[in-house]
Amino acid sequence: MKNLIIAASLLIGVSAFSQAKLDPAKLNYFSADASPMDASYFPIQVTSSKSDAPKVKVVYSRPQKKNRVVFGNLIKYGEIWRFGANENSEIKFYTPVVISGKEIPAGTYSIFAIPFEKEWTIVFNSEIDKWGAYFYDKSKDVVRFNVPVEKTSSPIEYFSVTFVQTKSGADLYAGWDNSQVKFPIEFK
């Protein structure tokens, strides 16, 4: 009987503890990251049918312009950049693809850019789950290719990535400040 009373007391104590409400301020809800994480899919899933299954996904953080000159100033020309903010941006191909004449196996890759005024070098690297470009290892590059820079008609406040469908796949667009780049992705 004594053991039953002790067990019941413990059960009530654990139950009361699990019901306790935590102060939201102690949970740090109010310190949102200035560069929120986002994801872009192609195609955008509208149904659950197999034909709508994603073929490519980009997960990235969206830094803000905040009245700054971004390229050539905040992001230095000729230096490796994480293609966003915070953790390395990642691109996942659900099927093999061809980009700039180069076949890339299905898989997840870090995506970097080396911006210049008139063109960027886009880099897919096999090391994922890293912070920034601090630990970038060129020997882990899977593919590199160059894309021209287009000037935008108005500034883009948040770094953004989107897809536009084409006959053979999709064009990936990335834009921020007064610059954007695109590259075609052909699905195998």
Short mmCIF file of C-alpha atoms in Angstrom, two decimals:
data_model
loop_
_atom_site.label_atom_id
_atom_site.label_comp_id
_atom_site.label_asym_id
_atom_site.label_seq_id
_atom_site.Cartn_x
_atom_site.Cartn_y
_atom_site.Cartn_z
CA MET A 1 0.00 0.00 0.00
CA LYS A 2 2.88 2.32 0.87
CA ASN A 3 4.43 1.73 -2.59
CA LEU A 4 1.08 2.49 -4.24
CA ILE A 5 0.84 5.84 -2.41
CA ILE A 6 4.42 6.75 -3.40
CA ALA A 7 3.78 5.81 -7.05
CA ALA A 8 0.53 7.82 -7.12
CA SER A 9 2.30 10.83 -5.57
CA LEU A 10 5.07 10.66 -8.18
CA LEU A 11 2.53 10.36 -10.99
CA ILE A 12 0.61 13.40 -9.75
CA GLY A 13 3.87 15.38 -9.37
CA VAL A 14 5.07 14.52 -12.87
CA SER A 15 1.65 15.33 -14.31
CA ALA A 16 1.55 18.70 -12.54
CA PHE A 17 5.08 19.52 -13.77
CA SER A 18 4.20 18.66 -17.36
CA GLN A 19 1.13 20.92 -17.18
CA ALA A 20 3.14 23.92 -15.92
CA LYS A 21 3.14 26.82 -18.35
CA LEU A 22 6.46 28.35 -19.29
CA ASP A 23 6.82 32.10 -19.63
CA PRO A 24 7.14 32.84 -23.41
CA ALA A 25 9.91 35.36 -22.68
CA LYS A 26 11.99 32.51 -21.22
CA LEU A 27 11.49 30.50 -24.42
CA ASN A 28 13.12 33.23 -26.50
CA TYR A 29 10.21 33.56 -28.95
CA PHE A 30 10.84 37.27 -29.21
CA SER A 31 14.33 37.18 -30.68
CA ALA A 32 13.48 36.29 -34.26
CA ASP A 33 16.37 36.03 -36.68
CA ALA A 34 16.78 39.08 -38.89
CA SER A 35 17.36 36.74 -41.86
CA PRO A 36 14.47 34.26 -41.82
CA MET A 37 14.90 30.84 -43.39
CA ASP A 38 12.84 30.03 -46.47
CA ALA A 39 12.49 27.29 -49.08
CA SER A 40 11.63 27.36 -52.77
CA TYR A 41 10.34 24.25 -54.50
CA PHE A 42 9.85 23.32 -58.12
CA PRO A 43 7.22 22.49 -59.01
CA ILE A 44 5.15 24.10 -56.29
CA GLN A 45 3.07 21.30 -54.81
CA VAL A 46 -0.66 21.85 -55.18
CA THR A 47 -1.81 18.26 -54.89
CA SER A 48 -0.36 15.12 -53.46
CA SER A 49 -0.11 13.31 -56.79
CA LYS A 50 3.21 11.79 -57.83
CA SER A 51 3.41 14.11 -60.84
CA ASP A 52 3.56 17.08 -58.45
CA ALA A 53 6.45 15.63 -56.43
CA PRO A 54 9.27 18.17 -56.10
CA LYS A 55 12.18 17.95 -58.50
CA VAL A 56 14.35 20.57 -56.80
CA LYS A 57 14.30 22.48 -53.52
CA VAL A 58 16.45 25.36 -52.27
CA VAL A 59 16.63 26.06 -48.52
CA TYR A 60 18.19 29.42 -47.70
CA SER A 61 18.10 32.35 -45.30
CA ARG A 62 16.90 35.72 -46.59
CA PRO A 63 19.16 38.62 -45.58
CA GLN A 64 17.81 42.15 -46.01
CA LYS A 65 19.23 45.05 -47.97
CA LYS A 66 18.45 47.62 -45.21
CA ASN A 67 19.51 50.63 -47.33
CA ARG A 68 22.95 49.12 -47.94
CA VAL A 69 24.82 48.58 -51.18
CA VAL A 70 24.95 44.80 -51.28
CA PHE A 71 27.17 43.57 -54.12
CA GLY A 72 30.66 45.00 -54.24
CA ASN A 73 30.26 46.33 -50.69
CA LEU A 74 28.47 44.11 -48.14
CA ILE A 75 29.18 41.06 -50.34
CA LYS A 76 32.66 41.58 -51.78
CA TYR A 77 33.28 40.92 -55.46
CA GLY A 78 35.47 37.89 -56.11
CA GLU A 79 34.88 36.27 -52.70
CA ILE A 80 32.94 33.09 -51.94
CA TRP A 81 29.46 33.85 -50.56
CA ARG A 82 27.01 31.44 -48.90
CA PHE A 83 24.11 32.38 -51.26
CA GLY A 84 22.04 33.84 -48.45
CA ALA A 85 22.71 34.23 -44.73
CA ASN A 86 23.44 32.08 -41.69
CA GLU A 87 23.88 28.39 -42.60
CA ASN A 88 24.99 27.50 -46.11
CA SER A 89 22.11 27.51 -48.53
CA GLU A 90 21.34 24.03 -49.81
CA ILE A 91 19.93 22.78 -53.07
CA LYS A 92 18.37 19.33 -53.30
CA PHE A 93 17.84 17.58 -56.61
CA TYR A 94 15.34 14.72 -56.40
CA THR A 95 16.43 13.45 -59.82
CA PRO A 96 19.64 13.86 -61.83
CA VAL A 97 19.87 17.24 -63.58
CA VAL A 98 21.94 18.98 -66.22
CA ILE A 99 23.12 22.54 -65.58
CA SER A 100 25.40 24.42 -67.95
CA GLY A 101 26.08 21.17 -69.83
CA LYS A 102 27.18 19.37 -66.66
CA GLU A 103 25.31 16.35 -65.30
CA ILE A 104 24.72 16.49 -61.54
CA PRO A 105 23.51 13.41 -59.62
CA ALA A 106 20.40 13.55 -57.44
CA GLY A 107 21.37 14.67 -53.94
CA THR A 108 21.78 17.63 -51.60
CA TYR A 109 24.54 20.19 -52.10
CA SER A 110 25.62 23.44 -50.50
CA ILE A 111 25.21 26.29 -52.96
CA PHE A 112 27.67 29.18 -53.02
CA ALA A 113 28.28 32.09 -55.35
CA ILE A 114 31.32 34.15 -56.22
CA PRO A 115 29.78 37.44 -57.34
CA PHE A 116 31.38 39.85 -59.77
CA GLU A 117 29.79 42.93 -61.27
CA LYS A 118 28.88 41.32 -64.60
CA GLU A 119 28.80 37.59 -63.80
CA TRP A 120 28.67 35.18 -60.89
CA THR A 121 30.29 31.81 -60.48
CA ILE A 122 27.76 29.40 -58.98
CA VAL A 123 29.26 26.55 -56.93
CA PHE A 124 27.62 23.31 -55.76
CA ASN A 125 29.65 21.71 -52.98
CA SER A 126 29.22 18.29 -51.36
CA GLU A 127 29.70 19.53 -47.77
CA ILE A 128 26.36 20.41 -46.19
CA ASP A 129 25.21 21.54 -42.74
CA LYS A 130 27.94 24.17 -42.36
CA TRP A 131 27.73 27.77 -41.16
CA GLY A 132 28.53 30.41 -43.75
CA ALA A 133 31.48 30.16 -46.07
CA TYR A 134 33.99 30.04 -43.22
CA PHE A 135 34.67 26.33 -43.71
CA TYR A 136 34.26 26.27 -47.50
CA ASP A 137 36.52 23.61 -49.02
CA LYS A 138 37.09 24.02 -52.76
CA SER A 139 38.19 20.38 -53.04
CA LYS A 140 34.57 19.37 -52.25
CA ASP A 141 33.14 21.28 -55.24
CA VAL A 142 30.87 19.13 -57.41
CA VAL A 143 30.36 21.68 -60.17
CA ARG A 144 31.07 25.35 -60.98
CA PHE A 145 29.55 27.43 -63.75
CA ASN A 146 29.20 31.10 -64.65
CA VAL A 147 26.00 33.07 -65.12
CA PRO A 148 25.50 36.67 -66.27
CA VAL A 149 24.18 39.31 -63.87
CA GLU A 150 21.05 41.21 -64.85
CA LYS A 151 20.21 44.57 -63.28
CA THR A 152 16.70 44.79 -61.83
CA SER A 153 14.32 47.68 -62.46
CA SER A 154 13.82 48.16 -58.72
CA PRO A 155 15.69 46.98 -55.61
CA ILE A 156 14.89 43.60 -54.04
CA GLU A 157 14.85 44.07 -50.24
CA TYR A 158 15.23 40.39 -49.25
CA PHE A 159 17.53 37.91 -50.98
CA SER A 160 15.08 35.70 -52.87
CA VAL A 161 15.10 32.47 -54.88
CA THR A 162 12.32 31.32 -57.18
CA PHE A 163 11.74 29.03 -60.15
CA VAL A 164 10.13 29.60 -63.54
CA GLN A 165 9.05 26.59 -65.58
CA THR A 166 10.65 26.03 -69.00
CA LYS A 167 10.17 23.38 -71.71
CA SER A 168 12.97 21.16 -70.41
CA GLY A 169 12.81 21.99 -66.70
CA ALA A 170 13.05 25.25 -64.80
CA ASP A 171 15.10 28.40 -64.51
CA LEU A 172 16.32 29.18 -61.00
CA TYR A 173 16.28 32.94 -60.33
CA ALA A 174 18.15 34.52 -57.41
CA GLY A 175 17.94 38.24 -56.74
CA TRP A 176 18.92 40.82 -54.16
CA ASP A 177 19.43 44.58 -54.20
CA ASN A 178 19.64 45.59 -57.88
CA SER A 179 21.02 42.31 -59.22
CA GLN A 180 19.62 38.97 -60.28
CA VAL A 181 21.00 35.85 -61.89
CA LYS A 182 19.34 32.82 -63.40
CA PHE A 183 20.40 29.42 -64.60
CA PRO A 184 18.49 26.68 -66.40
CA ILE A 185 18.00 23.29 -64.77
CA GLU A 186 17.19 20.38 -67.08
CA PHE A 187 15.64 17.36 -65.35
CA LYS A 188 16.74 13.90 -66.54
#
